[in-house]
Amino acid sequence: MEENVKTAAGPERVPAVRMEGITKSFGMKKANINVDLDIYHGEILSLLGENGSGKTTLMNMLSGIYFPDSGSIYVDGKPVSIRSPKDAFDLHIGMIHQHFKLVNVLTAAENVILGLKEGFVLNLKKVRSEVKKICERYGFDVDPDKKVYDMSVSEKQTLEIIKVLYRGADILILDEPTAVLTPQETTRLFEVMRNMKKDGKSIVIITHKLHEVMEISDRVAVLRKGEYVGDIMTDETDPQQLTDMMMGRAVTLNIERSEPKNVRKCLEVSHLSVIDTDGVKKLDDVSFTANGGELLGIAGISGSGQKELLEVIAGLQPAVGGSSVVYTDMDGKTSTLLGRTPMEIKKLGVHLAFVPEDRLGMGLVGNMDIADNMLLRTYQDGGGVFVDMKKSRKLAEEIVQEFDVVTPGISTEVRKLSGGNVQKILVGREIAGNPSLLMSAYAVRGLDINTSYTIYRLMNEQKQRGAAVIYVGEDLDVLLELCDRILVLCAGRVSGIVDGRTATKEQVGLMMTRLSEAEAAK
Amino acid sequence: MGTFFDKIITLLTSAVAFGTVVMYGSLGEILTEKSGHLNLGVPGIMYMGGIGGLLGSFFYEMYVPSPDPTLCLLIAIGAALVCSVLGGLIYSFLTVTLRANQNVTGLTLTIFGSGLANFFGGSLNKLAGGVGQISVAVTSGAIRATQPLTDNLVKTLSASGSGFVRFLGSVMDVLDRLLFSYGFMVYLALVIAILLSLFMNRTSKGLNLRAVGEDPATADAAGINVTRYKYLSTCIGAAISGLGGLYYVMDYIKGTWANDGSIEALGWLAVALVIFATWKPLRSIWGAYLFGALYWLYNYIPGLSRSSQEIFKMLPYIVTIIVLITVSLRHKREDQPPTSLGMSYFREDR
């Protein structure tokens, strides 16, 4: 594979930053092995790699969060030692972290000035006018006196960028900046990035989304399992080649979709309405059927009621009177799920598996190890006073083995694993008992291509087994390739159910943003 | 009528005296907690400050024939600060550097501090020839010295014939007793509270400190030396708390030592006051005086037996619980404890 990779660096240019032979380990785990990387002035560089390939770790060593075990860093040709974030600022390097580094109870201006030595007495007036200047220059819109806890995700990200620019950064590192943004916000961010590039700044964007790499960057550098694979100019490559570089082997980008077999009615939802604690109607008269042996996709702009829908079915939220959720088992016996707790639903004999959006909040317990997390599903089985540790250990071993979970062992706390591995454990546990109904929300969010495809395959397998699978997704291309039918939600209402094989992306996209004429007339 | 009025004034002045001890403790603890460290060793640190000051002045007064009041003051305060900062250093070394559990460390420090202080306090009593025989009259006198600004004026006015002027005189007398009848440490506590409030809200160092307590990872990424802020605020906080112990020993019980655990009780009230004040130094001023008034209220309620007095002494704690409940219900972000309170921070922790 490597011999196909062209090196894009010309010998005549002095890189703004050169990293040479960087190695970093955490305990036994090597996060970066002998990595070389150049960053040039006035370019947008994509740092591409799967989850856990060491992209963030490498950049954290530039921003002073980590210190390399070995290797050297040069800024404008001079060797430097970056021991703390302060050192990085002094070298005009600034990083926008994936998990925002903002203090919630402080205002935008206070966050900007945080940690700076600008006199003993706070001069917020000066900060405000500086922030306004930066906003005007690059086209941002941020109120300096707004508290961070009142901000939307995209406002927080903007604030992070302003913070870095205020400190005079010439090299900006953005760690998966689009993971939390809507498509419109992403477009705006890319515009800002282009503005900054025009201004002569170097920008590194850490990502694993190939279409973004192709759209925004001038050059791509690829990491695989902590090692540097190579770099290539964006206009000389294509997604397939980049995927191969990331994976180290050729990967097909097609999702397998089998024909539904033995379709039977499994779950019937009718006239379902949900009102949240603030009195806002989250779901409005939703009706649909989910069938065993079929994969039902749910599309919609984030926050259109997807979360509420799944949680009502799982027994985690109450619904308004007049709603009904009826489950039909293999023998045709029906039982209603509404008004029952998850435990009562389980006791009914309904094997319901739920992969929630919030993996470490609702799905798994971060501070418990892999084996103990298995117990969360089965601790009440057996009926005795003692829990069956052996079984959960065995299941944990099996999941680690089967799904290639990268972990030092099953006694490792889940929070220490990377996002993809966490999701594998969660999905593995949920499908372990052969569920009759499998619900998943944003199952591939934040996952790399390889893990995503594993998840798609698992969903498909459950469907072939006869389970009713409900898949809430955000990537329309995937939904159209994976699902048999797609239910489109718009502001808590069903704007239609389409066939996954015949529908087009434009059609679904339109339905997501406005109700069809007939629906709207109701 | 006169006696009732007198009673109220006595209640208020004893509330101020009592409140000052608690205020010192809570001001120090507010500073510490703002860095994200819950120091439950406040009672122990107050003990250490108290015994430190007492030891220093006891030996100075014993070996010097005619002790100088200013030097007495300096020695007492210096010794109290050294001892309480030592307590703060022990705590910060364990919780910041070694990242030990903060609750366990704090509770242990309280046990350690009270044991240490009572050991030396007991020895001092023995040296002095019995309980209550300790004499640090000069130091205690210097700390308790009052500045009755209006004293002479009051006397002149009261002596005059006119009824209105006499009335004016008695008003002045009341003001004098309410506001100017205390030793300087009562006013020092107020100054510290105001300075702390200005520091935390108006200076960049104060902003940095708040950020450290809210989100140390963010503060770290912003280039703030998290460890230094945690050490300094814990140790300076301990010094302020320790002054509470000194005030108690030198002023409140007038320069003696009692192995009765009352400093510990006051220390816990100081911790409660931090919550009552919702981590704001200025609120802890009136909170402390309110606690004092509530604590002494039993003296002014007729027909209480010794055992039913104790129920009244619970009032400050009940008020704290009520504050906790209302703050939780209102859920105002600004009234919440520092977000990372009680959690240790390690930069490379994943």
mmCIF file of N, CA, C and O in Angstrom, chain A residues 24 29 57 64-67 83 85-86 89 101-103 105-106 110 113-115 119-122 147 149 167 415, chain B residues 199 201-205 207-208 210-211 214-215 217-224 228 333-334 339 347-350:
data_model
loop_
_atom_site.group_PDB
_atom_site.id
_atom_site.type_symbol
_atom_site.label_atom_id
_atom_site.label_comp_id
_atom_site.label_asym_id
_atom_site.label_seq_id
_atom_site.Cartn_x
_atom_site.Cartn_y
_atom_site.Cartn_z
ATOM 1 N N LYS A 24 4.655 8.198 21.718
ATOM 2 C CA LYS A 24 3.986 8.468 23.000
ATOM 3 C C LYS A 24 3.205 7.224 23.421
ATOM 4 O O LYS A 24 2.459 6.658 22.629
ATOM 5 N N LYS A 29 -0.080 0.919 26.306
ATOM 6 C CA LYS A 29 -0.617 1.198 24.979
ATOM 7 C C LYS A 29 0.209 2.265 24.275
ATOM 8 O O LYS A 29 0.419 3.351 24.803
ATOM 9 N N THR A 57 -3.958 12.389 19.992
ATOM 10 C CA THR A 57 -2.777 12.331 20.844
ATOM 11 C C THR A 57 -1.627 13.112 20.215
ATOM 12 O O THR A 57 -0.952 13.899 20.881
ATOM 13 N N GLY A 64 0.527 21.019 23.854
ATOM 14 C CA GLY A 64 1.090 21.027 25.194
ATOM 15 C C GLY A 64 0.311 20.252 26.238
ATOM 16 O O GLY A 64 0.601 20.328 27.421
ATOM 17 N N ILE A 65 -0.700 19.509 25.810
ATOM 18 C CA ILE A 65 -1.461 18.703 26.778
ATOM 19 C C ILE A 65 -0.633 17.479 27.174
ATOM 20 O O ILE A 65 -0.544 17.119 28.343
ATOM 21 N N TYR A 66 -0.050 16.837 26.191
ATOM 22 C CA TYR A 66 0.849 15.708 26.462
ATOM 23 C C TYR A 66 2.273 16.100 26.074
ATOM 24 O O TYR A 66 2.480 16.985 25.245
ATOM 25 N N PHE A 67 3.233 15.372 26.632
ATOM 26 C CA PHE A 67 4.621 15.582 26.243
ATOM 27 C C PHE A 67 5.135 14.274 25.631
ATOM 28 O O PHE A 67 4.916 13.209 26.189
ATOM 29 N N ARG A 83 5.973 22.124 26.771
ATOM 30 C CA ARG A 83 5.709 21.409 28.013
ATOM 31 C C ARG A 83 4.323 21.690 28.579
ATOM 32 O O ARG A 83 3.869 21.015 29.477
ATOM 33 N N PRO A 85 0.315 23.963 27.737
ATOM 34 C CA PRO A 85 -0.473 24.737 26.767
ATOM 35 C C PRO A 85 0.044 26.162 26.623
ATOM 36 O O PRO A 85 -0.035 26.754 25.555
ATOM 37 N N LYS A 86 0.598 26.698 27.690
ATOM 38 C CA LYS A 86 1.124 28.055 27.637
ATOM 39 C C LYS A 86 2.278 28.143 26.642
ATOM 40 O O LYS A 86 2.375 29.084 25.857
ATOM 41 N N PHE A 89 0.841 28.334 23.214
ATOM 42 C CA PHE A 89 0.352 29.673 22.855
ATOM 43 C C PHE A 89 1.511 30.580 22.473
ATOM 44 O O PHE A 89 1.435 31.347 21.527
ATOM 45 N N LYS A 101 -13.136 23.079 25.740
ATOM 46 C CA LYS A 101 -12.485 23.476 26.984
ATOM 47 C C LYS A 101 -12.992 24.859 27.342
ATOM 48 O O LYS A 101 -12.316 25.858 27.136
ATOM 49 N N LEU A 102 -14.205 24.892 27.831
ATOM 50 C CA LEU A 102 -14.815 26.156 28.228
ATOM 51 C C LEU A 102 -15.394 25.989 29.629
ATOM 52 O O LEU A 102 -15.851 24.913 29.976
ATOM 53 N N VAL A 103 -15.354 27.078 30.397
ATOM 54 C CA VAL A 103 -15.945 27.027 31.735
ATOM 55 C C VAL A 103 -17.387 27.512 31.634
ATOM 56 O O VAL A 103 -17.644 28.640 31.238
ATOM 57 N N VAL A 105 -19.865 28.358 33.695
ATOM 58 C CA VAL A 105 -20.497 29.453 34.440
ATOM 59 C C VAL A 105 -19.875 30.806 34.107
ATOM 60 O O VAL A 105 -20.317 31.817 34.624
ATOM 61 N N LEU A 106 -18.879 30.815 33.260
ATOM 62 C CA LEU A 106 -18.270 32.096 32.888
ATOM 63 C C LEU A 106 -18.847 32.589 31.559
ATOM 64 O O LEU A 106 -19.393 31.821 30.782
ATOM 65 N N GLU A 110 -14.996 36.242 29.506
ATOM 66 C CA GLU A 110 -14.189 35.703 30.603
ATOM 67 C C GLU A 110 -13.441 34.454 30.158
ATOM 68 O O GLU A 110 -12.290 34.239 30.525
ATOM 69 N N ILE A 113 -10.351 35.467 28.042
ATOM 70 C CA ILE A 113 -9.202 36.058 28.727
ATOM 71 C C ILE A 113 -8.564 35.097 29.727
ATOM 72 O O ILE A 113 -7.483 35.341 30.267
ATOM 73 N N LEU A 114 -9.248 33.975 29.952
ATOM 74 C CA LEU A 114 -8.807 33.013 30.962
ATOM 75 C C LEU A 114 -7.333 32.625 30.812
ATOM 76 O O LEU A 114 -6.902 32.215 29.747
ATOM 77 N N GLY A 115 -6.592 32.769 31.899
ATOM 78 C CA GLY A 115 -5.207 32.302 31.905
ATOM 79 C C GLY A 115 -4.223 33.277 31.294
ATOM 80 O O GLY A 115 -3.027 33.027 31.308
ATOM 81 N N GLY A 119 -2.519 42.049 33.196
ATOM 82 C CA GLY A 119 -2.769 42.947 34.318
ATOM 83 C C GLY A 119 -3.539 42.246 35.418
ATOM 84 O O GLY A 119 -4.227 41.255 35.188
ATOM 85 N N PHE A 120 -3.434 42.786 36.621
ATOM 86 C CA PHE A 120 -4.019 42.145 37.795
ATOM 87 C C PHE A 120 -5.536 42.315 37.809
ATOM 88 O O PHE A 120 -6.272 41.388 38.084
ATOM 89 N N VAL A 121 -5.983 43.523 37.450
ATOM 90 C CA VAL A 121 -7.427 43.779 37.457
ATOM 91 C C VAL A 121 -8.006 43.385 36.100
ATOM 92 O O VAL A 121 -7.434 43.676 35.061
ATOM 93 N N LEU A 122 -9.129 42.682 36.156
ATOM 94 C CA LEU A 122 -9.774 42.223 34.926
ATOM 95 C C LEU A 122 -10.201 43.417 34.079
ATOM 96 O O LEU A 122 -10.857 44.325 34.580
ATOM 97 N N LYS A 147 -23.329 33.749 28.826
ATOM 98 C CA LYS A 147 -22.720 32.659 29.597
ATOM 99 C C LYS A 147 -22.621 31.420 28.706
ATOM 100 O O LYS A 147 -23.500 31.167 27.874
ATOM 101 N N TYR A 149 -23.075 28.353 29.397
ATOM 102 C CA TYR A 149 -24.142 27.350 29.526
ATOM 103 C C TYR A 149 -25.402 27.714 28.747
ATOM 104 O O TYR A 149 -26.274 26.887 28.566
ATOM 105 N N ARG A 167 -5.497 34.684 21.309
ATOM 106 C CA ARG A 167 -4.158 34.422 21.816
ATOM 107 C C ARG A 167 -3.103 34.494 20.716
ATOM 108 O O ARG A 167 -1.958 34.107 20.920
ATOM 109 N N ARG A 415 -14.741 3.725 30.473
ATOM 110 C CA ARG A 415 -14.488 5.111 30.068
ATOM 111 C C ARG A 415 -13.099 5.301 29.487
ATOM 112 O O ARG A 415 -12.824 6.282 28.829
ATOM 113 N N PHE B 199 -11.140 40.043 44.952
ATOM 114 C CA PHE B 199 -10.149 39.203 44.285
ATOM 115 C C PHE B 199 -10.826 38.213 43.334
ATOM 116 O O PHE B 199 -10.430 38.094 42.176
ATOM 117 N N ASN B 201 -13.821 38.237 41.986
ATOM 118 C CA ASN B 201 -14.683 38.724 40.916
ATOM 119 C C ASN B 201 -14.060 39.787 40.018
ATOM 120 O O ASN B 201 -14.523 39.986 38.908
ATOM 121 N N ARG B 202 -13.030 40.455 40.522
ATOM 122 C CA ARG B 202 -12.544 41.589 39.753
ATOM 123 C C ARG B 202 -11.121 41.429 39.225
ATOM 124 O O ARG B 202 -10.638 42.292 38.514
ATOM 125 N N THR B 203 -10.421 40.365 39.597
ATOM 126 C CA THR B 203 -9.040 40.246 39.134
ATOM 127 C C THR B 203 -8.895 39.047 38.207
ATOM 128 O O THR B 203 -9.696 38.111 38.241
ATOM 129 N N SER B 204 -7.857 39.093 37.389
ATOM 130 C CA SER B 204 -7.663 37.980 36.458
ATOM 131 C C SER B 204 -7.204 36.735 37.199
ATOM 132 O O SER B 204 -7.557 35.624 36.834
ATOM 133 N N LYS B 205 -6.431 36.924 38.274
ATOM 134 C CA LYS B 205 -6.020 35.761 39.070
ATOM 135 C C LYS B 205 -7.251 35.090 39.686
ATOM 136 O O LYS B 205 -7.328 33.873 39.774
ATOM 137 N N LEU B 207 -10.275 35.140 38.458
ATOM 138 C CA LEU B 207 -10.965 34.457 37.364
ATOM 139 C C LEU B 207 -10.300 33.109 37.101
ATOM 140 O O LEU B 207 -10.965 32.085 36.949
ATOM 141 N N ASN B 208 -8.961 33.129 37.077
ATOM 142 C CA ASN B 208 -8.233 31.876 36.856
ATOM 143 C C ASN B 208 -8.558 30.862 37.946
ATOM 144 O O ASN B 208 -8.763 29.685 37.674
ATOM 145 N N ARG B 210 -11.262 30.646 39.787
ATOM 146 C CA ARG B 210 -12.607 30.108 39.608
ATOM 147 C C ARG B 210 -12.613 29.048 38.510
ATOM 148 O O ARG B 210 -13.260 28.014 38.625
ATOM 149 N N ALA B 211 -11.861 29.310 37.443
ATOM 150 C CA ALA B 211 -11.810 28.350 36.345
ATOM 151 C C ALA B 211 -11.186 27.037 36.805
ATOM 152 O O ALA B 211 -11.637 25.960 36.420
ATOM 153 N N GLU B 214 -13.800 25.154 38.603
ATOM 154 C CA GLU B 214 -14.900 24.715 37.758
ATOM 155 C C GLU B 214 -14.465 23.582 36.855
ATOM 156 O O GLU B 214 -15.162 22.586 36.707
ATOM 157 N N ASP B 215 -13.342 23.744 36.203
ATOM 158 C CA ASP B 215 -12.953 22.825 35.150
ATOM 159 C C ASP B 215 -11.426 22.867 34.987
ATOM 160 O O ASP B 215 -10.907 23.605 34.160
ATOM 161 N N ALA B 217 -9.287 20.961 33.661
ATOM 162 C CA ALA B 217 -8.726 20.615 32.351
ATOM 163 C C ALA B 217 -8.755 21.827 31.435
ATOM 164 O O ALA B 217 -7.798 22.103 30.706
ATOM 165 N N THR B 218 -9.848 22.578 31.488
ATOM 166 C CA THR B 218 -9.960 23.789 30.683
ATOM 167 C C THR B 218 -8.942 24.831 31.135
ATOM 168 O O THR B 218 -8.266 25.449 30.316
ATOM 169 N N ALA B 219 -8.847 25.006 32.461
ATOM 170 C CA ALA B 219 -7.888 25.966 32.992
ATOM 171 C C ALA B 219 -6.482 25.579 32.550
ATOM 172 O O ALA B 219 -5.691 26.433 32.136
ATOM 173 N N ASP B 220 -6.183 24.311 32.599
ATOM 174 C CA ASP B 220 -4.869 23.821 32.208
ATOM 175 C C ASP B 220 -4.603 24.134 30.741
ATOM 176 O O ASP B 220 -3.555 24.652 30.369
ATOM 177 N N ALA B 221 -5.606 23.836 29.910
ATOM 178 C CA ALA B 221 -5.443 24.085 28.477
ATOM 179 C C ALA B 221 -5.297 25.576 28.200
ATOM 180 O O ALA B 221 -4.751 25.959 27.179
ATOM 181 N N ALA B 222 -5.820 26.411 29.120
ATOM 182 C CA ALA B 222 -5.691 27.855 28.927
ATOM 183 C C ALA B 222 -4.353 28.364 29.439
ATOM 184 O O ALA B 222 -4.109 29.557 29.437
ATOM 185 N N GLY B 223 -3.507 27.460 29.883
ATOM 186 C CA GLY B 223 -2.169 27.860 30.302
ATOM 187 C C GLY B 223 -2.071 28.247 31.763
ATOM 188 O O GLY B 223 -1.108 28.888 32.167
ATOM 189 N N ILE B 224 -3.062 27.891 32.561
ATOM 190 C CA ILE B 224 -3.025 28.215 33.989
ATOM 191 C C ILE B 224 -2.315 27.083 34.731
ATOM 192 O O ILE B 224 -2.577 25.914 34.454
ATOM 193 N N ARG B 228 -0.305 25.032 41.070
ATOM 194 C CA ARG B 228 0.072 26.167 41.887
ATOM 195 C C ARG B 228 -1.163 26.857 42.475
ATOM 196 O O ARG B 228 -1.195 27.192 43.657
ATOM 197 N N ARG B 333 -27.402 28.613 38.251
ATOM 198 C CA ARG B 333 -26.050 28.113 37.982
ATOM 199 C C ARG B 333 -25.011 28.802 38.858
ATOM 200 O O ARG B 333 -24.040 28.195 39.281
ATOM 201 N N GLU B 334 -25.240 30.081 39.151
ATOM 202 C CA GLU B 334 -24.230 30.836 39.889
ATOM 203 C C GLU B 334 -24.166 30.432 41.360
ATOM 204 O O GLU B 334 -23.227 30.769 42.062
ATOM 205 N N THR B 339 -17.813 23.188 40.028
ATOM 206 C CA THR B 339 -18.193 21.936 39.394
ATOM 207 C C THR B 339 -17.251 20.781 39.719
ATOM 208 O O THR B 339 -17.677 19.643 39.870
ATOM 209 N N ARG B 347 -3.523 15.702 34.493
ATOM 210 C CA ARG B 347 -3.583 16.142 33.112
ATOM 211 C C ARG B 347 -3.666 14.974 32.118
ATOM 212 O O ARG B 347 -4.434 15.001 31.175
ATOM 213 N N GLU B 348 -2.895 13.930 32.346
ATOM 214 C CA GLU B 348 -2.847 12.872 31.340
ATOM 215 C C GLU B 348 -3.853 11.756 31.603
ATOM 216 O O GLU B 348 -3.796 10.708 30.985
ATOM 217 N N ASP B 349 -4.776 12.011 32.544
ATOM 218 C CA ASP B 349 -5.822 11.030 32.807
ATOM 219 C C ASP B 349 -6.776 11.004 31.620
ATOM 220 O O ASP B 349 -7.202 12.033 31.141
ATOM 221 N N ARG B 350 -7.116 9.796 31.148
ATOM 222 C CA ARG B 350 -7.980 9.757 29.980
ATOM 223 C C ARG B 350 -9.375 9.240 30.337
ATOM 224 O O ARG B 350 -9.532 8.469 31.203
#
